[in-house]
Tab-separated table of C-alpha atoms and ligand atoms in Angstrom:
chain	number	residue	atom	x	y	z
A	1	MET	CA	15.362	5.715	2.363
A	2	PRO	CA	15.953	7.205	-1.119
A	3	THR	CA	18.006	10.375	-1.077
A	4	ALA	CA	16.205	11.867	-4.125
A	5	GLN	CA	13.976	14.831	-3.316
A	6	PHE	CA	10.766	15.689	-5.189
A	7	PRO	CA	9.873	19.325	-4.359
A	8	GLU	CA	6.274	18.843	-5.545
A	9	PHE	CA	5.496	16.745	-2.452
A	10	LYS	CA	6.247	19.616	-0.049
A	11	ASP	CA	3.134	20.480	2.030
A	12	ARG	CA	0.942	18.111	-0.016
A	13	ALA	CA	-1.518	15.763	1.664
A	14	VAL	CA	-0.664	12.083	1.241
A	15	LEU	CA	-2.746	9.178	2.583
A	16	VAL	CA	-1.320	5.676	3.035
A	17	THR	CA	-3.424	2.660	4.067
A	18	GLY	CA	-1.814	-0.012	6.214
A	19	GLY	CA	0.953	2.425	7.101
A	20	GLY	CA	1.561	1.054	10.583
A	21	SER	CA	4.149	-1.573	9.698
A	22	GLY	CA	6.240	-3.136	6.969
A	23	ILE	CA	6.222	-1.599	3.493
A	24	GLY	CA	3.448	0.855	4.425
A	25	ALA	CA	5.492	2.258	7.323
A	26	ALA	CA	8.469	2.776	5.002
A	27	ILE	CA	6.234	4.581	2.487
A	28	VAL	CA	4.817	6.800	5.273
A	29	GLU	CA	8.380	7.675	6.279
A	30	GLY	CA	9.460	8.232	2.671
A	31	PHE	CA	6.707	10.790	1.978
A	32	ALA	CA	7.109	12.435	5.386
A	33	ARG	CA	10.822	12.990	4.667
A	34	GLN	CA	9.806	14.699	1.404
A	35	GLY	CA	7.999	17.373	3.440
A	36	ALA	CA	4.509	16.019	2.690
A	37	LYS	CA	1.622	16.097	5.148
A	38	VAL	CA	1.260	12.364	5.642
A	39	SER	CA	-1.705	10.563	7.187
A	40	PHE	CA	-2.064	6.827	7.476
A	41	ILE	CA	-4.794	4.371	8.371
A	42	ASP	CA	-4.110	1.140	10.213
A	43	ILE	CA	-5.912	-1.291	12.468
A	44	ALA	CA	-2.760	-1.734	14.589
A	45	GLU	CA	-3.225	0.881	17.316
A	46	THR	CA	0.090	0.686	19.181
A	47	ALA	CA	2.335	0.331	16.121
A	48	GLY	CA	0.492	3.172	14.384
A	49	ARG	CA	0.704	5.548	17.324
A	50	GLU	CA	4.401	4.796	17.941
A	51	LEU	CA	5.338	5.306	14.279
A	52	ALA	CA	3.465	8.619	14.074
A	53	GLU	CA	5.066	9.875	17.277
A	54	ARG	CA	8.576	8.844	16.217
A	55	LEU	CA	8.366	10.379	12.732
A	56	SER	CA	6.616	13.552	13.912
A	57	ARG	CA	9.699	14.432	15.952
A	58	GLU	CA	11.842	14.372	12.798
A	59	THR	CA	9.712	15.630	9.886
A	60	ALA	CA	8.426	18.989	8.648
A	61	HIS	CA	4.773	18.146	9.357
A	62	PRO	CA	3.383	15.913	12.093
A	63	VAL	CA	2.557	12.450	10.766
A	64	SER	CA	-1.069	11.651	11.490
A	65	PHE	CA	-2.242	8.141	12.443
A	66	HIS	CA	-5.922	7.190	12.099
A	67	HIS	CA	-7.135	3.973	13.645
A	68	ALA	CA	-9.718	2.265	11.413
A	69	ASP	CA	-10.621	-1.141	10.044
A	70	LEU	CA	-10.535	-0.878	6.256
A	71	ARG	CA	-13.198	-3.609	6.017
A	72	ASP	CA	-15.612	-0.973	7.344
A	73	ILE	CA	-16.517	1.285	4.403
A	74	GLU	CA	-18.186	3.939	6.589
A	75	ALA	CA	-15.015	4.100	8.721
A	76	ILE	CA	-12.990	4.664	5.545
A	77	ARG	CA	-15.270	7.518	4.462
A	78	SER	CA	-15.257	9.291	7.805
A	79	THR	CA	-11.475	8.896	8.176
A	80	VAL	CA	-10.889	10.339	4.703
A	81	ASP	CA	-13.153	13.319	5.616
A	82	THR	CA	-11.101	13.854	8.786
A	83	VAL	CA	-7.818	13.744	6.847
A	84	ILE	CA	-9.067	16.257	4.277
A	85	ALA	CA	-10.392	18.608	7.004
A	86	ARG	CA	-7.006	18.487	8.683
A	87	SER	CA	-4.536	18.434	5.762
A	88	GLY	CA	-6.430	19.702	2.708
A	89	PRO	CA	-7.146	17.842	-0.529
A	90	ILE	CA	-5.383	14.510	-0.791
A	91	ARG	CA	-2.965	14.560	-3.736
A	92	VAL	CA	-1.470	11.084	-3.297
A	93	LEU	CA	-3.192	7.904	-2.115
A	94	VAL	CA	-1.246	4.694	-1.550
A	95	ASN	CA	-3.571	1.699	-1.172
A	96	ASN	CA	-1.074	-0.543	0.616
A	97	ALA	CA	-2.966	-2.482	3.291
A	98	ALA	CA	-3.428	-6.218	2.894
A	99	TRP	CA	-3.462	-9.483	4.814
A	100	ASP	CA	-1.461	-12.295	3.209
A	101	ASP	CA	-2.973	-15.035	5.318
A	102	ARG	CA	-2.266	-18.593	4.129
A	103	HIS	CA	-5.329	-20.779	3.492
A	104	GLU	CA	-5.846	-24.316	2.301
A	105	PHE	CA	-7.900	-24.695	-0.904
A	106	ASP	CA	-10.236	-27.330	0.609
A	107	ALA	CA	-10.845	-25.332	3.780
A	108	VAL	CA	-11.926	-21.964	2.322
A	109	THR	CA	-15.507	-21.039	3.273
A	110	GLU	CA	-17.734	-18.291	1.835
A	111	VAL	CA	-17.228	-16.240	4.999
A	112	TYR	CA	-13.453	-16.627	4.784
A	113	TRP	CA	-13.451	-15.702	1.093
A	114	ASP	CA	-15.534	-12.554	1.612
A	115	ASN	CA	-13.417	-11.399	4.529
A	116	ASN	CA	-10.249	-12.021	2.531
A	117	GLN	CA	-11.504	-9.904	-0.364
A	118	ALA	CA	-12.631	-7.184	2.056
A	119	VAL	CA	-9.162	-6.853	3.535
A	120	ASN	CA	-7.206	-7.317	0.302
A	121	LEU	CA	-9.327	-5.782	-2.442
A	122	ARG	CA	-12.583	-4.023	-1.533
A	123	HIS	CA	-11.014	-1.146	0.386
A	124	VAL	CA	-8.726	-0.341	-2.568
A	125	PHE	CA	-11.824	0.700	-4.511
A	126	PHE	CA	-13.721	2.386	-1.680
A	127	THR	CA	-10.750	4.365	-0.326
A	128	SER	CA	-10.081	5.587	-3.853
A	129	GLN	CA	-13.762	6.484	-4.279
A	130	ALA	CA	-13.667	8.493	-1.042
A	131	VAL	CA	-10.447	10.329	-1.919
A	132	VAL	CA	-11.079	11.153	-5.583
A	133	PRO	CA	-13.442	14.135	-5.001
A	134	SER	CA	-10.661	15.975	-3.159
A	135	MET	CA	-8.188	15.143	-5.954
A	136	ARG	CA	-10.667	16.644	-8.415
A	137	THR	CA	-10.875	19.884	-6.444
A	138	ALA	CA	-7.049	19.995	-6.386
A	139	GLY	CA	-6.846	19.542	-10.175
A	140	GLY	CA	-5.437	16.020	-10.087
A	141	GLY	CA	-3.676	13.375	-8.093
A	142	ALA	CA	-1.915	10.021	-8.064
A	143	ILE	CA	-3.140	6.680	-6.723
A	144	ILE	CA	-0.717	3.820	-6.194
A	145	ASN	CA	-2.133	0.368	-5.459
A	146	MET	CA	-0.062	-2.432	-3.965
A	147	SER	CA	-0.399	-5.732	-5.819
A	148	SER	CA	2.170	-8.572	-5.684
A	149	ILE	CA	4.119	-10.813	-8.014
A	150	ALA	CA	2.709	-13.715	-5.971
A	151	PHE	CA	-0.362	-14.092	-8.200
A	152	LYS	CA	1.879	-14.761	-11.203
A	153	LEU	CA	3.883	-17.542	-9.558
A	154	ASN	CA	1.324	-20.385	-9.290
A	155	MET	CA	1.697	-20.330	-5.490
A	156	GLY	CA	-0.944	-22.698	-4.097
A	157	GLY	CA	-1.063	-21.519	-0.490
A	158	PHE	CA	-3.270	-18.413	-0.786
A	159	PRO	CA	-5.824	-18.565	-3.607
A	160	ALA	CA	-8.041	-15.784	-2.197
A	161	TYR	CA	-5.077	-13.446	-1.646
A	162	ALA	CA	-3.710	-14.210	-5.143
A	163	ALA	CA	-7.124	-13.518	-6.679
A	164	ALA	CA	-7.330	-10.182	-4.871
A	165	LYS	CA	-3.808	-9.170	-5.907
A	166	ALA	CA	-4.566	-10.015	-9.554
A	167	ALA	CA	-7.796	-8.013	-9.278
A	168	VAL	CA	-5.832	-4.998	-8.004
A	169	VAL	CA	-4.100	-4.868	-11.419
A	170	GLY	CA	-7.458	-4.901	-13.245
A	171	LEU	CA	-8.932	-2.338	-10.872
A	172	THR	CA	-5.890	-0.118	-11.415
A	173	LYS	CA	-6.387	-0.160	-15.171
A	174	SER	CA	-10.132	0.505	-14.966
A	175	MET	CA	-9.714	3.402	-12.538
A	176	ALA	CA	-6.901	4.803	-14.693
A	177	GLY	CA	-9.239	4.791	-17.696
A	178	ARG	CA	-12.054	6.473	-15.784
A	179	LEU	CA	-9.973	9.054	-13.914
A	180	GLY	CA	-7.309	9.935	-16.496
A	181	PRO	CA	-9.432	12.699	-18.082
A	182	GLU	CA	-9.534	14.314	-14.618
A	183	ASN	CA	-5.731	14.258	-14.366
A	184	ILE	CA	-5.761	11.495	-11.764
A	185	ARG	CA	-3.146	8.841	-12.472
A	186	VAL	CA	-3.540	5.282	-11.179
A	187	ASN	CA	-0.667	2.803	-11.176
A	188	CYS	CA	0.267	-0.258	-9.194
A	189	ILE	CA	3.406	-1.825	-7.778
A	190	LEU	CA	4.031	-5.580	-7.701
A	191	PRO	CA	6.634	-6.268	-5.014
A	192	GLY	CA	8.515	-9.531	-4.862
A	193	MET	CA	9.614	-10.970	-1.519
A	194	VAL	CA	10.120	-8.113	0.933
A	195	VAL	CA	11.484	-9.034	4.333
A	196	THR	CA	9.389	-7.373	7.033
A	197	GLU	CA	9.099	-8.104	10.751
A	198	ARG	CA	5.699	-9.702	10.195
A	199	GLN	CA	6.960	-11.857	7.326
A	200	MET	CA	9.801	-13.044	9.571
A	201	GLN	CA	7.401	-13.854	12.431
A	202	LEU	CA	4.905	-15.732	10.271
A	203	TRP	CA	6.266	-17.122	7.045
A	204	LEU	CA	9.961	-16.570	6.350
A	205	THR	CA	13.051	-18.427	7.546
A	206	GLU	CA	16.701	-17.788	6.732
A	207	GLU	CA	16.509	-20.771	4.369
A	208	SER	CA	13.377	-19.591	2.538
A	209	ILE	CA	14.851	-16.091	2.180
A	210	ALA	CA	18.071	-17.546	0.707
A	211	SER	CA	16.052	-19.674	-1.699
A	212	SER	CA	13.969	-16.679	-2.876
A	213	VAL	CA	17.084	-14.538	-3.297
A	214	GLU	CA	18.506	-17.295	-5.463
A	215	ASP	CA	15.546	-16.771	-7.851
A	216	GLN	CA	16.335	-13.046	-8.133
A	217	CYS	CA	18.851	-11.465	-10.535
A	218	LEU	CA	19.957	-9.200	-7.680
A	219	LYS	CA	21.313	-11.334	-4.857
A	220	VAL	CA	20.072	-9.246	-1.923
A	221	ALA	CA	16.921	-9.680	0.168
A	222	LEU	CA	14.624	-6.721	-0.381
A	223	LYS	CA	13.662	-4.607	2.649
A	224	PRO	CA	10.608	-2.328	2.858
A	225	ASP	CA	12.556	0.751	1.789
A	226	ALA	CA	13.134	-0.945	-1.608
A	227	ILE	CA	9.510	-0.107	-2.440
A	228	VAL	CA	9.709	3.546	-1.342
A	229	GLY	CA	11.655	4.932	-4.342
A	230	PRO	CA	9.350	3.348	-6.951
A	231	CYS	CA	6.329	4.614	-5.010
A	232	LEU	CA	7.695	8.191	-4.760
A	233	PHE	CA	8.531	8.078	-8.487
A	234	LEU	CA	5.040	6.945	-9.514
A	235	ALA	CA	3.470	9.660	-7.345
A	236	SER	CA	5.853	12.363	-8.585
A	237	ASP	CA	5.724	14.706	-11.578
A	238	CYS	CA	8.532	12.554	-13.119
A	239	ALA	CA	5.799	9.998	-13.851
A	240	ALA	CA	3.304	12.600	-15.147
A	241	ALA	CA	2.761	10.617	-18.363
A	242	MET	CA	2.424	7.244	-16.617
A	243	THR	CA	-0.908	5.767	-15.735
A	244	ALA	CA	-2.558	2.304	-15.863
A	245	GLN	CA	0.874	0.701	-15.364
A	246	SER	CA	2.185	-2.133	-13.212
A	247	LEU	CA	5.699	-1.677	-11.889
A	248	ILE	CA	7.415	-4.900	-10.794
A	249	VAL	CA	9.890	-4.396	-7.955
A	250	ASP	CA	11.230	-7.871	-7.207
A	251	GLY	CA	14.992	-7.847	-7.633
A	252	GLY	CA	14.500	-9.515	-11.001
A	253	VAL	CA	12.389	-12.651	-10.488
A	254	LEU	CA	9.911	-12.136	-13.332
B	301	NAD	N1	6.145	-8.274	2.185
B	301	NAD	C1	6.110	-8.866	1.005
B	301	NAD	O1	6.931	-9.762	0.715
B	301	NAD	C2	5.112	-8.451	-0.054
B	301	NAD	C3	5.230	-9.024	-1.311
B	301	NAD	C4	4.329	-8.662	-2.306
B	301	NAD	C5	3.328	-7.745	-2.033
B	301	NAD	N2	3.228	-7.195	-0.806
B	301	NAD	C6	2.163	-6.234	-0.591
B	301	NAD	O2	2.684	-5.029	-0.050
B	301	NAD	C7	1.748	-4.476	0.885
B	301	NAD	C8	2.381	-4.336	2.240
B	301	NAD	O3	2.890	-5.601	2.626
B	301	NAD	P1	3.585	-5.843	4.036
B	301	NAD	O4	4.323	-7.128	3.915
B	301	NAD	O5	4.291	-4.618	4.489
B	301	NAD	O6	2.273	-6.113	4.928
B	301	NAD	P2	2.077	-6.026	6.505
B	301	NAD	O7	1.140	-7.116	6.849
B	301	NAD	O8	3.370	-5.966	7.213
B	301	NAD	O9	1.362	-4.624	6.598
B	301	NAD	C9	0.057	-4.445	6.215
B	301	NAD	C10	-0.529	-3.383	7.115
B	301	NAD	O10	-1.921	-3.344	6.868
B	301	NAD	C11	-2.594	-3.282	8.106
B	301	NAD	N3	-3.926	-3.847	8.000
B	301	NAD	C12	-4.225	-5.158	7.780
B	301	NAD	N4	-5.557	-5.319	7.800
B	301	NAD	C13	-6.102	-4.093	8.016
B	301	NAD	C14	-7.437	-3.617	8.160
B	301	NAD	N5	-8.490	-4.437	8.083
B	301	NAD	N6	-7.629	-2.296	8.389
B	301	NAD	C15	-6.595	-1.462	8.499
B	301	NAD	N7	-5.300	-1.854	8.373
B	301	NAD	C16	-5.064	-3.153	8.149
B	301	NAD	C17	-1.729	-4.098	9.051
B	301	NAD	O11	-1.988	-3.779	10.419
B	301	NAD	C18	-0.327	-3.725	8.604
B	301	NAD	O12	0.166	-2.584	9.304
B	301	NAD	C19	0.554	-5.420	0.873
B	301	NAD	O13	-0.410	-4.945	-0.033
B	301	NAD	C20	1.131	-6.731	0.400
B	301	NAD	O14	0.153	-7.547	-0.210
B	301	NAD	C21	4.092	-7.528	0.201
């Protein structure tokens, strides 16, 4: 975890989607250790509950887990209402949840495509739409969307995911244009390969990690906490003049 402290996060409501594991869990922890009132949404019930319980024993405010499927827009809206009722206006939203399922070009169906966009793209818009009214009442806020460098690398194994992650950049810029006059900043982060438990279970091997690290300038495999500092920075007053930007955090691949 970064050691830098940003006093502006103290007692502020922060919402993270997909905060139950991986990068999202590290971001939840990062904001909680800044003294923020952190809530997170995840579909993973056990992991979410365990993370919230563990962090709540160590942080200034209890960390609040909300079980919801982000493909369900009504569930997003009611969860956001619950978070605001409990913690006050949301000042920081991190749209982190995604599903980097591999899929063969010839096998993709309409149903698969729509579900993939629902889990990787659609909720980024609708969670933002649900949160923005409370940012307006608070006088401003910061939204950070999680994209990926993967869509820039001509990787053939996940066309729907790559399309969604490219769209996150466009959505970020459009929302930044619309919400900037209301003092709401919208930026996105493009991580490179980040070694998480799920990535290790599903896609990564020691050999593939070594090969990816070889492509980086920095010869270390990135862990989830590598994304926390850039995320805190973009949400903080240090980045008050930054909006509509894409921050690449990949150890120097691109
Ligand atoms: N790990 C990497 O190498 C990497 C690289 C580039 C970009 N990213 C991006 O960073 C973000 C986090 O990646 P990660 O590797 O930690 O992912 P992850 O799969 O470990 O975590 C994603 C979280 O989202 C949750 N989630 C998935 N579908 C959901 C749904 N329908 N409703 C609610 N929650 C749901 C999962 O339960 C999980 O806790 C993602 O946006 C991903 O695209 C990751």
